[in-house]
XYZ file of N, CA and C in Angstrom:
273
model
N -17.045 -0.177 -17.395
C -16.341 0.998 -16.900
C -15.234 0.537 -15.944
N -14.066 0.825 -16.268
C -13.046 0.948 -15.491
C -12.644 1.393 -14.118
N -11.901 1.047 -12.746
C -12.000 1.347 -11.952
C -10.600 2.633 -11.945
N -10.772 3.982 -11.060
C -10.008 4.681 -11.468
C -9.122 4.398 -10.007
N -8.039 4.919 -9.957
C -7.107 4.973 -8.885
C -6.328 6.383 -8.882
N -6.774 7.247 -8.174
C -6.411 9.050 -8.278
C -4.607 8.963 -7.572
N -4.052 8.678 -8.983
C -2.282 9.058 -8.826
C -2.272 10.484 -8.160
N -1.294 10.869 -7.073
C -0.876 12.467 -6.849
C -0.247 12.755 -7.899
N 0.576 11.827 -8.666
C 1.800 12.669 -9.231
C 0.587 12.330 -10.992
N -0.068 11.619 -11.819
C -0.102 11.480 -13.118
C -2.159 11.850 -13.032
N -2.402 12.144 -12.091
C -4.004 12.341 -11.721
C -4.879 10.923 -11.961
N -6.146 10.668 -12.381
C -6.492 9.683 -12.399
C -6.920 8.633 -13.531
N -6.027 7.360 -12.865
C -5.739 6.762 -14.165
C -5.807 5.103 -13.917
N -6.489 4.308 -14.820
C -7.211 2.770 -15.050
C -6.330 1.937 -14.137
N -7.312 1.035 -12.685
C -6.801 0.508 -11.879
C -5.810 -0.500 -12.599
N -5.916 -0.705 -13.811
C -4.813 -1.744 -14.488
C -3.708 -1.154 -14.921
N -2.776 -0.202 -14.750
C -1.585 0.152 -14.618
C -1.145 0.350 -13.060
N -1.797 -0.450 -12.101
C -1.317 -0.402 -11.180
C -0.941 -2.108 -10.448
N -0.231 -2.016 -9.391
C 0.004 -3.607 -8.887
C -0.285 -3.128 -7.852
N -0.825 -4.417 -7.118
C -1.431 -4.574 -5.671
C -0.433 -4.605 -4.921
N 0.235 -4.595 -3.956
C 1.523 -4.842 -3.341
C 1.146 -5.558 -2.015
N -0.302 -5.043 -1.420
C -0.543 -5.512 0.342
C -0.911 -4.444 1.426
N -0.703 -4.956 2.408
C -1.466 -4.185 2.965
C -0.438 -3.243 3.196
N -0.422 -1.788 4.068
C 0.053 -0.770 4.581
C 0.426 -0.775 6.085
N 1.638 -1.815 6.524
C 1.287 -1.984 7.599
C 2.661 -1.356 8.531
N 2.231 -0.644 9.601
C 3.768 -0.556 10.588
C 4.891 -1.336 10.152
N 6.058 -1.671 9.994
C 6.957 -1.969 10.114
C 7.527 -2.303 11.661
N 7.880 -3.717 12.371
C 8.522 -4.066 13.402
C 9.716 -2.936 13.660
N 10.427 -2.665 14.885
C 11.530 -1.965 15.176
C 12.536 -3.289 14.638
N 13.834 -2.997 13.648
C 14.660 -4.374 13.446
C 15.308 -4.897 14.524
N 14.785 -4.756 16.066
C 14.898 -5.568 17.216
C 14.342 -5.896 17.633
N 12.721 -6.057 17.108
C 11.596 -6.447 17.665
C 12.201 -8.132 17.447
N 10.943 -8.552 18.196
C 11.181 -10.060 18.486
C 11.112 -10.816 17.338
N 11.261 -12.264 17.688
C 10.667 -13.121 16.424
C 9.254 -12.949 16.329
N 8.646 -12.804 17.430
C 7.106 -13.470 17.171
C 6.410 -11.617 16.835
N 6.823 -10.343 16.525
C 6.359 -9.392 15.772
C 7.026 -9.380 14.219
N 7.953 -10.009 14.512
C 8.269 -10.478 12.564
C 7.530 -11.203 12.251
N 7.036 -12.304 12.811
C 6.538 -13.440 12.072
C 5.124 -12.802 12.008
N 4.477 -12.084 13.273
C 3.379 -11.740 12.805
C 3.316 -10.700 11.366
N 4.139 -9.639 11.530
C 4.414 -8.953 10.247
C 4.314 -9.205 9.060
N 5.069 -10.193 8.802
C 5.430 -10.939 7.702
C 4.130 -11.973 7.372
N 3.690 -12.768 8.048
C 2.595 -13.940 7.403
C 1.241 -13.948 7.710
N 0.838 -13.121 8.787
C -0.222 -13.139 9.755
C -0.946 -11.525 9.212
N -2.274 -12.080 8.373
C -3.178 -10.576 8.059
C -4.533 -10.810 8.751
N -4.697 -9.547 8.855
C -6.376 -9.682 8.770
C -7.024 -9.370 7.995
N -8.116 -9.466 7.991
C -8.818 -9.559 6.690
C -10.159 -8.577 6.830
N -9.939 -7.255 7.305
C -11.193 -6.252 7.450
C -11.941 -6.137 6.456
N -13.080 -5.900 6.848
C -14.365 -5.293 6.032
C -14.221 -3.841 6.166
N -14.053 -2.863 5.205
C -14.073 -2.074 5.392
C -12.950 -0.919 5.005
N -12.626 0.625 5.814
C -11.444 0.916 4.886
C -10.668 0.793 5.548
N -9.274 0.159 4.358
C -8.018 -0.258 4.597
C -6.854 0.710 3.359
N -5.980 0.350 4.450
C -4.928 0.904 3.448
C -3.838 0.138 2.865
N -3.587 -0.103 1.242
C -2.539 -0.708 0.939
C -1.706 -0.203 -0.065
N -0.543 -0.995 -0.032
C 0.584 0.021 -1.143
C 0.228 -1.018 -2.436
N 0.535 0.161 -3.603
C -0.130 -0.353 -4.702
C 1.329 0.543 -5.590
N 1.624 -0.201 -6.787
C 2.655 0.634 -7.350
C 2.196 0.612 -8.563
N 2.245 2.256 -9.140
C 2.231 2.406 -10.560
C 3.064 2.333 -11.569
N 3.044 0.437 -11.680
C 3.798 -0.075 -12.709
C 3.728 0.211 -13.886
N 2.916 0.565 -14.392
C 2.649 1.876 -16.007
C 2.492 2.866 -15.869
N 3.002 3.470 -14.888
C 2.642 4.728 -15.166
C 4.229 5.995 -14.517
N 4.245 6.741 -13.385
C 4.928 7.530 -12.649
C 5.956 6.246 -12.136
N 5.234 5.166 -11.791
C 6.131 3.827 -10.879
C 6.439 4.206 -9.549
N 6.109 5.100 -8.869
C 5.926 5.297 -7.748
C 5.154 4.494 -6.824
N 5.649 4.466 -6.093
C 5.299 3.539 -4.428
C 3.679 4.932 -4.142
N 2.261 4.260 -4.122
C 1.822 5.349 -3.198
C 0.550 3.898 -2.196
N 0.234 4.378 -0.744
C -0.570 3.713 -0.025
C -2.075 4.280 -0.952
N -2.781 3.744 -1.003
C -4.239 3.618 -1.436
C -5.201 3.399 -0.429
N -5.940 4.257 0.110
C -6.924 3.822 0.614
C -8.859 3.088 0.138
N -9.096 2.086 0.538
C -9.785 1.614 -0.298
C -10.808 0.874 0.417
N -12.020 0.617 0.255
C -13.036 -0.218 1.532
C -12.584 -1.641 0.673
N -12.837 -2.488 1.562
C -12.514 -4.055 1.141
C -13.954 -4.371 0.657
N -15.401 -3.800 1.456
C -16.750 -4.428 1.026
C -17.301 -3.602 -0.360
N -16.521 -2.729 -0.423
C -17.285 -2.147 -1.831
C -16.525 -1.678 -2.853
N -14.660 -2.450 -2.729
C -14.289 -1.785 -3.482
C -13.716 -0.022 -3.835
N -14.536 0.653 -3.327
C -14.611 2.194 -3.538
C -13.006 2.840 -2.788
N -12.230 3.433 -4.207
C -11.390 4.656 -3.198
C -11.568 5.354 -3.171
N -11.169 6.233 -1.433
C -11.351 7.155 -1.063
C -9.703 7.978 -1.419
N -8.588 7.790 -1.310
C -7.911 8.576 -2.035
C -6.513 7.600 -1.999
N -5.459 8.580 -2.412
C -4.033 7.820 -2.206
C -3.354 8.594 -2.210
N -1.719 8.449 -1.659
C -0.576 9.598 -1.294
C 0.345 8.869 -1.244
N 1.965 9.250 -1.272
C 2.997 8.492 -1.457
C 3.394 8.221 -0.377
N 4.159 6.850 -0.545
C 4.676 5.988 0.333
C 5.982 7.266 1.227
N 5.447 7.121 2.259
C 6.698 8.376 2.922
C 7.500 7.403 3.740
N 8.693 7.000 3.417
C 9.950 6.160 4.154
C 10.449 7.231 5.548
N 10.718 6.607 6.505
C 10.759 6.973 7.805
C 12.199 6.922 7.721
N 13.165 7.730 7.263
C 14.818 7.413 7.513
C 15.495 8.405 8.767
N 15.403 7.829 10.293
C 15.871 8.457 11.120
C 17.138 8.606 10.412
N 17.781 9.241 11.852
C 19.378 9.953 11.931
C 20.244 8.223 11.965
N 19.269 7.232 12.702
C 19.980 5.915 13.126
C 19.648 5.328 12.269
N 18.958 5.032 11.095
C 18.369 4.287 10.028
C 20.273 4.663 9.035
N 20.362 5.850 9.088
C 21.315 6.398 8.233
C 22.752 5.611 8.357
């Protein structure tokens, strides 16, 4: 039996039309220092438990959505789309 992954936009559909992407994590301010990039960028942890990561449905809608998911059992609890933060100053 297949693991399902509950799309918002195509409902629920075989964890193998999807890609793993990583974890779901804050984004640095682009003036944060070196040493919150570098942590950003190379430095994870590795929880037991639930986490959230972006996963894209490469067969399917192809939408960006975060997944929430326990690391010890596997099991999701749901998923929703990636919401981009575009201030007035991002613009």
């Amino acid at each position: 039996m297949t693991s399902l992954i509950p799309c918002p936009h195509c409902g629920s559909r075989p964890k193998e039309e999807f890609t793993v992407k990583g974890a779901a994590l804050a984004r640095p301010a682009p003036d944060a220092g070196t040493d919150a990039w570098i942590d950003y960028v190379y430095l994870r942890d590795n929880p037991r438990g639930a986490y959230d990561e972006h996963w894209h449905h490469t067969s399917g809608c192809r939408r960006w959505l975060v997944v929430s998911r326990d690391t010890a059992t596997h099991e999701i609890s749901g998923s929703r789309d990636v919401v981009l933060d575009l201030s007035a100053e991002a613009l």
